[in-house]
Short mmCIF file of C-alpha atoms in Angstrom, two decimals:
data_model
loop_
_atom_site.label_atom_id
_atom_site.label_comp_id
_atom_site.label_asym_id
_atom_site.label_seq_id
_atom_site.Cartn_x
_atom_site.Cartn_y
_atom_site.Cartn_z
CA MET A 631 31.55 58.97 125.36
CA ILE A 632 28.69 61.46 124.42
CA THR A 633 27.25 60.30 120.91
CA LYS A 634 24.19 62.65 120.52
CA LEU A 635 22.15 65.52 121.53
CA THR A 636 18.22 64.09 122.00
CA HIS A 637 16.29 66.88 123.88
CA VAL A 638 16.53 70.69 124.12
CA ASN A 639 14.35 72.36 126.94
CA VAL A 640 12.56 75.47 125.89
CA TRP A 641 10.72 77.61 128.47
CA VAL A 642 7.47 78.44 126.98
CA ILE A 643 4.60 80.57 128.58
CA ASN A 644 1.70 78.49 127.48
CA GLN A 645 1.96 75.19 126.09
CA ASP A 646 -1.43 75.43 123.99
CA SER A 647 0.09 78.38 122.11
CA ALA A 648 3.35 76.88 121.80
CA TYR A 649 1.86 73.96 120.10
CA ASP A 650 0.26 76.11 117.79
CA PHE A 651 3.37 78.15 117.00
CA TYR A 652 5.78 75.33 116.47
CA THR A 653 3.29 72.92 114.52
CA ASN A 654 1.19 75.22 112.42
CA LYS A 655 3.74 78.12 111.96
CA LEU A 656 7.15 76.53 112.02
CA GLY A 657 6.24 73.31 110.68
CA PHE A 658 7.47 71.21 113.68
CA LYS A 659 6.06 67.81 114.50
CA VAL A 660 4.90 66.73 117.52
CA LYS A 661 6.58 63.67 119.11
CA LEU A 662 4.78 63.36 122.40
CA ASP A 663 2.11 65.00 124.07
CA LEU A 664 1.21 63.16 127.30
CA PRO A 665 -0.53 63.97 130.68
CA MET A 666 1.68 63.60 133.47
CA GLY A 667 0.90 63.81 137.32
CA GLN A 668 -1.75 66.10 138.57
CA ASP A 669 -1.57 68.79 135.92
CA GLY A 670 1.45 68.48 133.97
CA ARG A 671 1.72 67.71 130.28
CA TRP A 672 4.82 66.43 128.24
CA LEU A 673 4.88 68.01 125.22
CA THR A 674 8.00 67.78 122.71
CA VAL A 675 8.30 68.71 118.84
CA THR A 676 10.80 67.92 116.54
CA PRO A 677 12.26 69.99 113.51
CA PRO A 678 11.13 68.89 110.16
CA GLY A 679 13.62 66.28 108.87
CA GLN A 680 15.35 65.78 112.26
CA PRO A 681 12.89 63.37 114.13
CA ASP A 682 15.60 62.36 116.89
CA LEU A 683 16.02 65.75 118.13
CA GLU A 684 13.02 66.89 120.67
CA LEU A 685 12.52 70.36 121.89
CA VAL A 686 10.75 70.01 125.11
CA LEU A 687 8.15 72.64 125.17
CA PHE A 688 8.39 73.18 129.21
CA PRO A 689 5.78 75.42 130.76
CA VAL A 690 6.84 78.25 133.18
CA SER A 691 4.67 76.91 135.91
CA ARG A 692 4.09 76.47 139.72
CA SER A 693 4.72 72.80 139.90
CA VAL A 694 8.75 73.44 139.28
CA PHE A 695 9.23 76.58 140.49
CA SER A 696 8.32 79.03 143.37
CA GLY A 697 6.29 82.25 142.64
CA GLU A 698 9.09 84.58 142.82
CA THR A 699 10.88 82.65 140.33
CA ILE A 700 8.18 82.25 138.02
CA ASP A 701 7.68 85.74 137.93
CA SER A 702 11.40 86.50 137.13
CA LEU A 703 11.64 83.39 134.44
CA LYS A 704 8.61 84.74 132.76
CA HIS A 705 9.95 88.12 132.38
CA LEU A 706 13.15 87.01 131.19
CA VAL A 707 11.54 84.81 128.64
CA GLN A 708 9.04 87.33 127.45
CA SER A 709 11.80 90.18 127.14
CA GLY A 710 13.58 87.86 124.64
CA THR A 711 16.53 87.18 126.90
CA PHE A 712 16.92 83.79 125.64
CA GLY A 713 18.44 82.50 122.11
CA VAL A 714 17.31 78.91 121.84
CA ALA A 715 19.16 77.64 118.65
CA VAL A 716 19.92 77.97 114.99
CA LEU A 717 17.72 76.48 112.65
CA THR A 718 18.71 75.95 108.97
CA CYS A 719 16.83 75.98 105.89
CA ASP A 720 17.24 75.53 102.19
CA ASP A 721 16.18 78.92 100.82
CA ILE A 722 15.99 81.72 103.40
CA PHE A 723 13.89 83.69 101.42
CA ALA A 724 11.15 81.42 100.59
CA THR A 725 11.36 80.48 104.17
CA TYR A 726 11.22 84.25 105.58
CA GLU A 727 8.40 85.08 103.27
CA GLU A 728 6.39 82.04 104.20
CA LEU A 729 6.81 82.49 108.12
CA SER A 730 6.10 86.18 107.62
CA ALA A 731 2.94 85.31 105.94
CA LYS A 732 1.93 83.18 108.78
CA GLY A 733 2.64 85.84 111.36
CA VAL A 734 5.70 85.21 112.74
CA GLU A 735 7.67 88.24 114.20
CA PHE A 736 11.28 88.83 112.60
CA SER A 737 13.71 91.32 114.43
CA LYS A 738 16.05 90.76 111.56
CA PRO A 739 15.40 90.05 108.02
CA PRO A 740 17.37 88.05 105.84
CA THR A 741 20.94 89.60 105.89
CA LYS A 742 24.21 88.39 104.40
CA GLU A 743 26.79 87.43 106.97
CA PHE A 744 30.35 85.87 106.56
CA TYR A 745 28.72 82.50 107.33
CA GLY A 746 25.91 82.63 105.33
CA THR A 747 22.63 84.30 105.31
CA GLU A 748 20.82 85.06 108.57
CA ALA A 749 17.41 85.95 110.01
CA ILE A 750 16.17 86.26 113.52
CA PHE A 751 12.48 85.61 114.86
CA LYS A 752 10.88 85.10 117.63
CA ASP A 753 8.43 82.33 119.13
CA ASP A 754 5.11 83.19 120.77
CA SER A 755 6.76 83.19 124.19
CA GLY A 756 9.48 85.68 123.34
CA ASN A 757 12.66 82.90 122.75
CA TRP A 758 14.49 83.89 119.70
CA TYR A 759 16.02 81.81 116.75
CA SER A 760 18.49 82.48 114.33
CA LEU A 761 17.17 81.09 110.80
CA ALA A 762 20.33 80.52 108.52
CA GLN A 763 20.95 79.39 105.08
CA LEU A 764 24.56 78.22 105.41
CA THR A 765 25.63 77.96 101.84
CA MET B 1152 10.71 97.35 110.31
CA GLU B 1153 10.84 98.12 106.69
CA GLY B 1154 10.58 94.97 104.57
CA PRO B 1155 13.61 93.49 103.25
CA GLN B 1156 14.78 93.88 99.62
CA TYR B 1157 16.43 91.01 98.00
CA PRO B 1158 16.76 89.95 94.26
CA LYS B 1159 13.50 88.43 92.71
CA MET B 1160 11.51 89.03 95.71
CA TYR B 1161 8.19 89.23 93.83
CA LEU B 1162 9.08 85.84 92.66
CA TYR B 1163 9.42 84.39 95.99
CA ARG B 1164 6.35 85.99 97.10
CA ARG B 1165 4.38 84.43 94.41
CA LEU B 1166 5.91 80.83 94.63
CA VAL B 1167 5.39 81.00 98.71
CA GLN B 1168 1.72 81.93 98.06
CA ALA B 1169 1.17 79.03 95.84
CA LYS B 1170 2.79 76.65 98.24
CA LEU B 1171 0.86 78.12 101.16
CA PHE B 1172 -2.37 77.77 98.77
CA ILE B 1173 -1.62 73.92 98.48
CA ASP B 1174 -0.84 73.92 102.43
CA THR B 1175 -4.63 75.23 103.07
CA HIS B 1176 -6.61 73.65 100.07
CA TYR B 1177 -5.07 70.22 99.90
CA ALA B 1178 -8.34 68.47 100.62
CA GLU B 1179 -10.11 70.21 97.47
CA PRO B 1180 -9.32 69.32 93.95
CA ILE B 1181 -6.35 71.40 93.00
CA ASP B 1182 -5.81 72.53 89.50
CA LEU B 1183 -2.07 73.25 89.42
CA ASP B 1184 -2.64 75.09 86.16
CA ALA B 1185 -4.86 77.43 87.93
CA ILE B 1186 -2.14 77.92 90.53
CA ALA B 1187 0.31 78.96 87.99
CA ASP B 1188 -2.12 81.22 86.24
CA GLU B 1189 -3.17 82.86 89.59
CA ALA B 1190 1.03 83.14 90.47
CA ALA B 1191 1.29 84.79 86.87
CA PHE B 1192 3.68 82.03 85.53
CA SER B 1193 3.63 79.97 82.58
CA LYS B 1194 3.15 76.45 84.02
CA PHE B 1195 6.73 75.45 82.84
CA HIS B 1196 8.21 78.22 84.82
CA PHE B 1197 6.22 77.71 87.62
CA ILE B 1198 7.06 73.93 87.85
CA LYS B 1199 10.71 74.80 87.58
CA GLN B 1200 10.69 77.53 90.02
CA PHE B 1201 8.75 75.86 92.65
CA LYS B 1202 11.00 72.73 92.26
CA HIS B 1203 13.92 75.04 92.71
CA ILE B 1204 12.84 75.98 96.33
CA TYR B 1205 10.89 73.30 97.43
CA ARG B 1206 12.89 70.28 95.96
CA LYS B 1207 9.49 68.61 94.71
CA THR B 1208 7.03 69.75 91.68
CA PRO B 1209 3.81 71.43 92.73
CA HIS B 1210 2.35 67.87 92.12
CA GLN B 1211 4.79 66.00 94.00
CA TYR B 1212 4.18 68.69 96.88
CA LEU B 1213 0.80 68.23 97.07
CA ILE B 1214 0.84 64.49 97.17
CA ALA B 1215 3.39 64.65 100.17
CA VAL B 1216 1.08 67.21 102.08
CA ARG B 1217 -1.90 65.05 101.41
CA VAL B 1218 0.21 61.99 102.79
CA GLU B 1219 1.43 63.89 105.76
CA LYS B 1220 -2.07 65.27 106.87
CA ALA B 1221 -3.22 61.71 106.23
CA MET B 1222 -0.68 60.45 108.74
CA GLN B 1223 -2.09 63.13 111.46
CA LEU B 1224 -5.27 62.06 111.08
CA LEU B 1225 -4.53 58.19 111.35
CA ASN B 1226 -2.41 59.29 114.30
CA ASP B 1227 -5.72 60.55 115.89
CA GLY B 1228 -7.24 57.09 115.17
CA LEU B 1229 -9.92 57.91 112.11
CA PRO B 1230 -10.79 55.10 109.83
CA VAL B 1231 -8.61 54.75 106.77
CA THR B 1232 -11.34 55.17 104.28
CA GLU B 1233 -12.37 58.65 106.09
CA VAL B 1234 -8.75 59.78 106.15
CA CYS B 1235 -8.54 59.00 102.44
CA TYR B 1236 -11.47 61.44 101.43
CA SER B 1237 -10.57 64.10 103.89
CA VAL B 1238 -7.26 64.50 102.41
CA GLY B 1239 -8.42 64.92 99.04
CA PHE B 1240 -7.99 61.57 97.43
CA GLU B 1241 -10.55 59.81 95.21
CA SER B 1242 -9.94 56.37 95.54
CA LEU B 1243 -9.00 54.17 98.56
CA GLY B 1244 -6.52 52.31 96.12
CA SER B 1245 -4.65 55.26 94.89
CA PHE B 1246 -4.59 56.68 98.36
CA SER B 1247 -3.30 53.07 99.66
CA SER B 1248 -0.61 52.89 97.20
CA LEU B 1249 0.87 56.42 97.32
CA PHE B 1250 0.75 56.28 101.29
CA LYS B 1251 2.70 53.20 100.94
CA ARG B 1252 5.44 54.54 98.56
CA VAL B 1253 5.96 57.50 100.74
CA THR B 1254 5.90 55.56 104.11
CA GLY B 1255 6.53 52.03 103.38
CA ILE B 1256 3.80 50.67 104.99
CA THR B 1257 0.01 50.72 104.56
CA PRO B 1258 -2.50 53.34 106.14
CA SER B 1259 -4.32 50.17 107.64
CA THR B 1260 -0.83 48.99 109.05
CA TYR B 1261 0.09 52.42 109.98
CA LEU B 1262 -3.11 52.89 112.04
CA ALA B 1263 -2.64 49.90 113.78
CA ARG B 1264 1.03 50.53 114.81
CA GLN B 1265 -0.03 54.22 116.00
CA GLN B 1266 -2.94 53.06 117.89
CA ALA B 1267 -0.82 50.26 119.75
CA LEU B 1268 2.05 52.89 120.29
CA LYS B 1269 -0.81 55.54 121.95
CA ALA B 1270 -1.94 52.70 123.88
CA HIS B 1271 1.24 51.95 125.51
CA GLN B 1272 2.22 55.63 125.76
CA ALA B 1273 -0.96 56.16 127.90
CA SER B 1274 -0.26 52.87 129.95
CA ALA B 1275 3.28 53.79 130.71
CA PRO B 1276 3.86 57.59 129.96
CA LEU B 1277 7.19 57.53 131.78
CA ASN B 1278 8.99 55.17 129.68
CA TYR B 1279 8.82 58.07 127.13
CA ILE B 1280 10.54 60.90 128.76
CA PRO B 1281 13.74 61.31 130.33
CA GLY B 1282 13.83 60.42 134.18
CA CYS B 1283 15.55 63.63 135.02
CA PHE B 1284 12.63 65.73 134.04
CA ALA B 1285 10.21 63.44 135.41
CA GLU B 1286 12.20 63.54 138.84
CA LYS B 1287 12.17 67.16 138.79
CA LYS B 1288 8.76 67.52 138.20
CA GLY B 1289 7.88 65.14 141.00
CA TRP B 1290 6.19 62.52 138.59
CA LEU B 1291 8.19 60.09 139.67
CA LYS B 1292 6.72 60.21 143.02
CA LYS B 1293 3.86 57.40 144.10
#
């Protein structure tokens, strides 16, 4: 019986840049940052208030894919093909103002929808997230 | 993209600026009255609105940020005394008691646990990641 979601894979273009974006801009916490193998790095972060769900910031790199696949995947990530997740917050206007002040790029400002208020932003690689206040 | 318009936008912006001020100046002696003045609020109104958004008073939030930053510095292995003054506490006693109130353990116990955890992670990193990822990346090969 499946009980929990523990790890979500997020393709990133550059792990150093992703580290900065997810910690200093989004306020996520680093769970693990370990060197692996020859040139690998296992980097995971957790949303504030949810320490048992790890986002694996996985680089699009040659150690996993062939050159052609890397080029294709990088293009898809950078062009905003992938929506990763819905993040919720207590106050979407305050969160929107704070992230905007930190330079996070929104493609949709807080907008009332039938399920709550939603905004959409993208990370430093191009992955997009929905930011929602559901009440 | 044109900026959004929503009720009390000016209020949100001032409160967020006050919060970001605390986020960046937590290590200095922060005068919360001055922040309220800067945000053009009466102190009472400022505290009330801040708490409404962040679920903590500005003072409670400042303490939380200092403890959070202290945890990060202890994770990096810095000594407790250095961490205490680096995050803006003026005495080791108040730092230790506030840290314990928030985390449940003293800073020195926290430091010792983190150091032990880091040593174990460094000696056996594959114990901390899902095997499927390690296999895919070839990290399991000898």
